[in-house]
mmCIF file of C-alpha atoms in Angstrom:
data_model
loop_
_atom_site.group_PDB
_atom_site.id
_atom_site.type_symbol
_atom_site.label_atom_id
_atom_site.label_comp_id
_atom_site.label_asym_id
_atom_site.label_seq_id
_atom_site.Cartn_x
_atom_site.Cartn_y
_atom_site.Cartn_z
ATOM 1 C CA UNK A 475 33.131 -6.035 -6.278
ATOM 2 C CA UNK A 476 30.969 -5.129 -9.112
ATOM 3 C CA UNK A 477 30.810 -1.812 -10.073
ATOM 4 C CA UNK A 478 28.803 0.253 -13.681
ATOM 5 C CA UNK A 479 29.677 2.938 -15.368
ATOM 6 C CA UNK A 480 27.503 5.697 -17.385
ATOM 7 C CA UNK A 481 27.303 8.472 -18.689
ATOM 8 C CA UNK A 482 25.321 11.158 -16.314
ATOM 9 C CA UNK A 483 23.122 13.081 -19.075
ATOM 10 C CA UNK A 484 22.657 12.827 -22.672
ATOM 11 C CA UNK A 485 20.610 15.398 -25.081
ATOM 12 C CA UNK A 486 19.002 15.139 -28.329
ATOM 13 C CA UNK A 487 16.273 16.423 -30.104
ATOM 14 C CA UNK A 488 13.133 14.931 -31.017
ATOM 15 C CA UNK A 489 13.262 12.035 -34.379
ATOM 16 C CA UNK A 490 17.034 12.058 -33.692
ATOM 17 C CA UNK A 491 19.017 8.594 -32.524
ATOM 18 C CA UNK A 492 20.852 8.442 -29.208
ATOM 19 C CA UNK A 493 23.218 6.087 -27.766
ATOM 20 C CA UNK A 494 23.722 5.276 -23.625
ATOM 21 C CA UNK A 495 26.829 3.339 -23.175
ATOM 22 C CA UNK A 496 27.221 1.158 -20.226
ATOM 23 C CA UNK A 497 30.641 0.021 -18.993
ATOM 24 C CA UNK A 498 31.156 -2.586 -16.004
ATOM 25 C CA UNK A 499 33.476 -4.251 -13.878
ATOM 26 C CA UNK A 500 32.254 -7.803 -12.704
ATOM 27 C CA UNK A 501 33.756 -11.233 -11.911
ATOM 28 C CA UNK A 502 30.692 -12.890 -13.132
ATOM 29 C CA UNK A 503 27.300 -12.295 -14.411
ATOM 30 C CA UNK A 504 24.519 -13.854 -16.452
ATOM 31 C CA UNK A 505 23.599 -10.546 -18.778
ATOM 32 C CA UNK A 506 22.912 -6.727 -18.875
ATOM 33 C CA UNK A 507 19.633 -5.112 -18.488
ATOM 34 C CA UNK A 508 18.554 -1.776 -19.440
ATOM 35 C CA UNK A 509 15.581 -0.089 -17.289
ATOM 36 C CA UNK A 510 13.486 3.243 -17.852
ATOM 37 C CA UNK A 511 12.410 5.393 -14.896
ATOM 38 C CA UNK A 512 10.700 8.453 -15.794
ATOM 39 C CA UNK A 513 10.824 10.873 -13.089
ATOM 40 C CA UNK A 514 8.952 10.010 -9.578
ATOM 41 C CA UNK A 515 8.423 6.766 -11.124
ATOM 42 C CA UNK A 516 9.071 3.072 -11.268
ATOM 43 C CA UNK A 517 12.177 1.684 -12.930
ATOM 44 C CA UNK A 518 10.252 -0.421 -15.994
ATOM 45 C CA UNK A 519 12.409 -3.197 -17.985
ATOM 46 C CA UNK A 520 13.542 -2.395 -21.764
ATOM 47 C CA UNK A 521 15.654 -5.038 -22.801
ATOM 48 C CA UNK A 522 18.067 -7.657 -21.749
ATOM 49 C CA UNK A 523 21.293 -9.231 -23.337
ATOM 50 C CA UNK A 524 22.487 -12.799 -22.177
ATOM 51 C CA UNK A 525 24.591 -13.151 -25.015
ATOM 52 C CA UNK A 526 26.835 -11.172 -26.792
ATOM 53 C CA UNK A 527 25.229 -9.042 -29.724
ATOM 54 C CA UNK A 528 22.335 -6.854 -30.488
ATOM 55 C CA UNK A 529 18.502 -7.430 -28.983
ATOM 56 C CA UNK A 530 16.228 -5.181 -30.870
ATOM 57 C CA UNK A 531 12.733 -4.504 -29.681
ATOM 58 C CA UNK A 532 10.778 -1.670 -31.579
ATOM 59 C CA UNK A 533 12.602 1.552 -31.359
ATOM 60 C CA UNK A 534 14.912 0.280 -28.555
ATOM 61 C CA UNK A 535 18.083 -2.134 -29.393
ATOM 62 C CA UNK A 536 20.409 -3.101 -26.525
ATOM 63 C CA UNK A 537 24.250 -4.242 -27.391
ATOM 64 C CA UNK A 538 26.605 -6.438 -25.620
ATOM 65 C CA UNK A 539 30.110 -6.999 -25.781
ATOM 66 C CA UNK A 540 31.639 -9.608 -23.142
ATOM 67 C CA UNK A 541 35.031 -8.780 -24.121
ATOM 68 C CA UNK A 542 35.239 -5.423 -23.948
ATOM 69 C CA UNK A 543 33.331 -5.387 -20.514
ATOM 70 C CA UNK A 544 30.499 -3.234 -22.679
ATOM 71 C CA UNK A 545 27.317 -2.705 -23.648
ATOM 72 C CA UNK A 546 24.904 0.109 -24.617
ATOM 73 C CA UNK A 547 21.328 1.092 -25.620
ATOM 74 C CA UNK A 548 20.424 2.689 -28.594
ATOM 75 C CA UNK A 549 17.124 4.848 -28.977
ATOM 76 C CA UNK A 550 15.675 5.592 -32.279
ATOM 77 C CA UNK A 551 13.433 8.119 -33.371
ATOM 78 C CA UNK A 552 13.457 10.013 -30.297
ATOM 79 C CA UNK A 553 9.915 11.103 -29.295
ATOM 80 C CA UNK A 554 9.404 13.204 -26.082
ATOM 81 C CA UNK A 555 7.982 10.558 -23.874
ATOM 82 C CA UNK A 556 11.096 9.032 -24.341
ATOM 83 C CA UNK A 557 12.565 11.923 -21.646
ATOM 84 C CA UNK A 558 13.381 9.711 -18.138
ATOM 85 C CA UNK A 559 16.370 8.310 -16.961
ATOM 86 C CA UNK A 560 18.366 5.222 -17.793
ATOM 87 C CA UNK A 561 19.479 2.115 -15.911
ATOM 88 C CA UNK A 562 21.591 -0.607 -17.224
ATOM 89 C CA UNK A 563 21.759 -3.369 -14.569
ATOM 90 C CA UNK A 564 23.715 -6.628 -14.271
ATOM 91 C CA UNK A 565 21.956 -9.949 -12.995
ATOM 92 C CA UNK A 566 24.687 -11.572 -11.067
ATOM 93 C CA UNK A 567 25.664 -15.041 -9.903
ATOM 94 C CA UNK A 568 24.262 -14.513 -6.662
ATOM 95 C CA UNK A 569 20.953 -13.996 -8.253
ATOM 96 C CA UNK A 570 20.675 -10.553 -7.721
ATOM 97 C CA UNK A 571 20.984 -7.134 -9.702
ATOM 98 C CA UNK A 572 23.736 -4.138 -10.015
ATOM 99 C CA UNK A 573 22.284 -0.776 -11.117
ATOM 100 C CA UNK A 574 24.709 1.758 -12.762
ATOM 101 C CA UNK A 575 24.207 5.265 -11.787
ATOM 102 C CA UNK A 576 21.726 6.158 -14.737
ATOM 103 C CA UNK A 577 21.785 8.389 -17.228
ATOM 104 C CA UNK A 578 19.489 11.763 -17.487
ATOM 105 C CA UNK A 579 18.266 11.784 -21.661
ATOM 106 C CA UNK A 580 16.945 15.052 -22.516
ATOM 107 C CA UNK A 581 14.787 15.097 -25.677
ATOM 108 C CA UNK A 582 14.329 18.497 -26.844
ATOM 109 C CA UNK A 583 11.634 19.768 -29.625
ATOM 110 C CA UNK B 1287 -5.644 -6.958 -11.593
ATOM 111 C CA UNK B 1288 -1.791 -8.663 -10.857
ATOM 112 C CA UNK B 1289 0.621 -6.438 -9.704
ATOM 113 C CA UNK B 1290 3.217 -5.075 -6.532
ATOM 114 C CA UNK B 1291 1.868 -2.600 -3.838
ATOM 115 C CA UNK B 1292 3.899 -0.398 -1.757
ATOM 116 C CA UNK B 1293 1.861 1.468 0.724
ATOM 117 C CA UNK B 1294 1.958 4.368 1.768
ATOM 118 C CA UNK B 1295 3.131 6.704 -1.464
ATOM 119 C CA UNK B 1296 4.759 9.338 0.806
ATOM 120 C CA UNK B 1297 5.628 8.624 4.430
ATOM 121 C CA UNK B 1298 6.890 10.931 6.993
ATOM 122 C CA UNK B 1299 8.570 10.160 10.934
ATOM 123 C CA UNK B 1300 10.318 11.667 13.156
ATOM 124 C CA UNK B 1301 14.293 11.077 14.039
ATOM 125 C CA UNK B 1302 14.645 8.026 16.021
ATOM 126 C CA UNK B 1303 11.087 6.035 15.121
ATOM 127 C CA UNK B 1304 11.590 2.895 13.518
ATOM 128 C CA UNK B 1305 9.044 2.888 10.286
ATOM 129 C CA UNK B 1306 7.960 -0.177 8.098
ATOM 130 C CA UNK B 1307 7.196 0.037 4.811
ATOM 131 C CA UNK B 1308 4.966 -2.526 2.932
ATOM 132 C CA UNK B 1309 5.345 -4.811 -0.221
ATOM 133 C CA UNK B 1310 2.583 -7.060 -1.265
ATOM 134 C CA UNK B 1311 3.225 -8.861 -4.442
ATOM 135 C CA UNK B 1312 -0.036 -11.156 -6.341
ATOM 136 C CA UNK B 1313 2.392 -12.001 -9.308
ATOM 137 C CA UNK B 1314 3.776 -15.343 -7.416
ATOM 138 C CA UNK B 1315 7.287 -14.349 -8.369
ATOM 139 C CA UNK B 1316 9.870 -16.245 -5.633
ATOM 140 C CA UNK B 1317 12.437 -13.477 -5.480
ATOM 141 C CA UNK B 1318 11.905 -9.998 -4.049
ATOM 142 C CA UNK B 1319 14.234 -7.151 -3.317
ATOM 143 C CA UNK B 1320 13.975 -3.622 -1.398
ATOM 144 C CA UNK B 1321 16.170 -0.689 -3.555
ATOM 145 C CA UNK B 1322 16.918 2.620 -1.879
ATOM 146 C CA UNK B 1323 17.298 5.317 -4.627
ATOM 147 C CA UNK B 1324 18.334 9.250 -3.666
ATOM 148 C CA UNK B 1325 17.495 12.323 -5.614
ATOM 149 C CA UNK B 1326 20.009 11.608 -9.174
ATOM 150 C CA UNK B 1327 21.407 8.229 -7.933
ATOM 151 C CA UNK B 1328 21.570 4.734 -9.312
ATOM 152 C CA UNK B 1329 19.333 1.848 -7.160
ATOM 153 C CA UNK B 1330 21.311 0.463 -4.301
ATOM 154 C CA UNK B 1331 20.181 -2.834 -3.018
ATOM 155 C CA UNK B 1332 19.139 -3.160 0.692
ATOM 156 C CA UNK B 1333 17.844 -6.652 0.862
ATOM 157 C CA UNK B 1334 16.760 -9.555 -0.896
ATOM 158 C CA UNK B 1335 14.911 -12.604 -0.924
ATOM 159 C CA UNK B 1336 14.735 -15.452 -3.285
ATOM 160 C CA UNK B 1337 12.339 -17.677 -1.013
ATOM 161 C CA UNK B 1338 10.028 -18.027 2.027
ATOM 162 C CA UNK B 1339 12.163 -17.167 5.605
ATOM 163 C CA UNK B 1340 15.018 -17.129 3.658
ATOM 164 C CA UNK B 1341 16.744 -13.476 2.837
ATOM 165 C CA UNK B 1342 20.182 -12.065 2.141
ATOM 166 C CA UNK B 1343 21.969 -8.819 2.548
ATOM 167 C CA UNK B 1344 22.482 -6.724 0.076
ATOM 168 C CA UNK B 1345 25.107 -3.499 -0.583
ATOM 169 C CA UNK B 1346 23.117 -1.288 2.475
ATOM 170 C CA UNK B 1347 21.708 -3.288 4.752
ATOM 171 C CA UNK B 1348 23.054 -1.604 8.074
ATOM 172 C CA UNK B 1349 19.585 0.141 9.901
ATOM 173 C CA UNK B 1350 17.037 -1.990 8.191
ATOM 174 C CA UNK B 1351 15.674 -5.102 8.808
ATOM 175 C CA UNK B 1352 13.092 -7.586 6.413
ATOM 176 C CA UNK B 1353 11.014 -10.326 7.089
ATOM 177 C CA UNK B 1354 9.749 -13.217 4.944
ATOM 178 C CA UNK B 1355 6.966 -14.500 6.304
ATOM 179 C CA UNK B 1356 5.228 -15.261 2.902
ATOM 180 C CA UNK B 1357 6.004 -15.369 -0.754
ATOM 181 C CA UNK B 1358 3.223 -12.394 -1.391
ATOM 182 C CA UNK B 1359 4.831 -9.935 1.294
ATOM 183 C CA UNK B 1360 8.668 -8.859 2.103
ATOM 184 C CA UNK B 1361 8.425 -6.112 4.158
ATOM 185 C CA UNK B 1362 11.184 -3.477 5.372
ATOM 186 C CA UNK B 1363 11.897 -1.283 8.930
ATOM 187 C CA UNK B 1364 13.741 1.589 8.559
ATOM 188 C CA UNK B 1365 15.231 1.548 11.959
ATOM 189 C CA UNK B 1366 16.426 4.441 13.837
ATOM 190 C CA UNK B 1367 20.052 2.983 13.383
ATOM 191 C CA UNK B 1368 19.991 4.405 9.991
ATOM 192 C CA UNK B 1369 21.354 7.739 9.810
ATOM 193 C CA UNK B 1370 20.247 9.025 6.459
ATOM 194 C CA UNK B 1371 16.452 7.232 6.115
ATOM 195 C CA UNK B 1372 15.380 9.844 3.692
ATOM 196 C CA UNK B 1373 15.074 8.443 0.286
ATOM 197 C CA UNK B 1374 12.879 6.617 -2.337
ATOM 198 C CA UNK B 1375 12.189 2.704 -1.849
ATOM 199 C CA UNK B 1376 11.408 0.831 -4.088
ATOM 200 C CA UNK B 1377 10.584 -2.875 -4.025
ATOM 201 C CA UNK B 1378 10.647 -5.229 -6.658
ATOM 202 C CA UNK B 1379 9.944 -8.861 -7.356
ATOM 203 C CA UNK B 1380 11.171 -11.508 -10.242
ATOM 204 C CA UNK B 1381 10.787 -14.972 -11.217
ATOM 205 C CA UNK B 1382 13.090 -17.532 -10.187
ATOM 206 C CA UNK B 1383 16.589 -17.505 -12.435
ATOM 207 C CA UNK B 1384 14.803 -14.593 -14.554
ATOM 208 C CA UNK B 1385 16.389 -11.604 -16.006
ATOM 209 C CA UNK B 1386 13.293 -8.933 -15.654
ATOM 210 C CA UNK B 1387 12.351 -7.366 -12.399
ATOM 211 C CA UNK B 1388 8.923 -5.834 -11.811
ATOM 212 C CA UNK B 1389 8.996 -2.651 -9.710
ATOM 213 C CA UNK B 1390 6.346 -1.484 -7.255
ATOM 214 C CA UNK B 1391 5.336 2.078 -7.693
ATOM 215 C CA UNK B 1392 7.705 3.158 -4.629
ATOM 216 C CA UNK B 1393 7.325 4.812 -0.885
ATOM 217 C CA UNK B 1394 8.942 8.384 -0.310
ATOM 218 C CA UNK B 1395 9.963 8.412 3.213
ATOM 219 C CA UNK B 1396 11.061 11.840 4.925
ATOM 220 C CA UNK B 1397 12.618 11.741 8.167
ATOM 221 C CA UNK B 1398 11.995 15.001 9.986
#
């Protein structure tokens, strides 16, 4: 089976940079997604990392490590829109997605 | 305007009435998938399609059914075999072999 990993809630304040870390177990995928879901809404896509290394887009950079079954999003200058919850999300072989459990970021003034 | 459409927002039945929920898609995306998501929790997949009468099961498929009748509508029964309906769906489509998915804005069903 496939299975994710993260943390459940992560705090910071405003301007500061945070870090959601994404561990898996899977016998195969194409590459690791990261989605935002603000609360009562719709999951919206971040980023996504096919290869190993770092994707950077704006403020948000997403991180993949293939050998150490790893990856993680990193958040800069924390503003406090940027309050929701966290997916990261493997695309599989069988052309479909795993979610991980999410995790909670709290931005505080 | 191009985009996914889950109707209704909110959605409330009775114990033992099967319910449908709709997903119309205009983005002519192939693929489309039904999530079930509960108050703190990750998505779990229910179903998915990646073409016309074609459809798989996914991780929670046991009391719901789908249909694929055509590529701009996938929809879902909640059937009274499923013995915790209450939750957040959410349906999403994608491209062929692509990485992003595109979420519709999501029915809250209650089950009184």
């Amino acid at each position: 089976g496939q299975s994710l990993e993260q943390p459940s809630e992560v705090t910071a304040v405003e301007g500061a940079i945070v870090q959601i870390n994404c561990t898996y177990q899977t016998s195969g995928f194409y590459g690791l997604s990261w989605y935002q879901q603000h609360d009562g809404g719709a999951p919206t896509f971040l980023s996504y990392n096919g290869l190993d290394g770092l994707e950077e887009t704006g403020r948000f950079s997403s991180f993949l490590s293939r050998s150490d079954s790893y990856g993680y999003l990193l958040l800069q200058e924390l503003q406090m829109k940027d309050s929701a919850s966290y997916f990261c999300a493997v695309l599989n072989y069988g052309q479909n997605f795993v979610f991980g459990p999410g995790t909670r970021l709290s931005v505080l003034p | 305007d191009g985009g996914i459409t889950q109707s209704p927002k909110y959605l409330f039945r009775k114990e033992g009435q099967n319910v449908t929920l709709s997903c119309e898609q205009n983005l002519n995306h192939d693929a489309m998938y039904w999530y079930r998501q509960d108050p703190g929790q990750g998505l779990r997949l229910i179903y998915y399609s990646q073409i016309v009468n074609d459809f798989q099961k996914g991780d929670i498929a046991e009391g719901y059914s789908v249909s694929r009748e055509k590529k701009e509508s996938f929809p879902l029964t909640v059937t009274s075999a499923q013995k915790n309906p209450t939750a957040f769906y959410l349906c999403a489509t994608a491209l062929a072999g692509d990485n992003e998915q595109f979420f519709g804005p999501g029915t809250r069903l209650t089950v009184l």
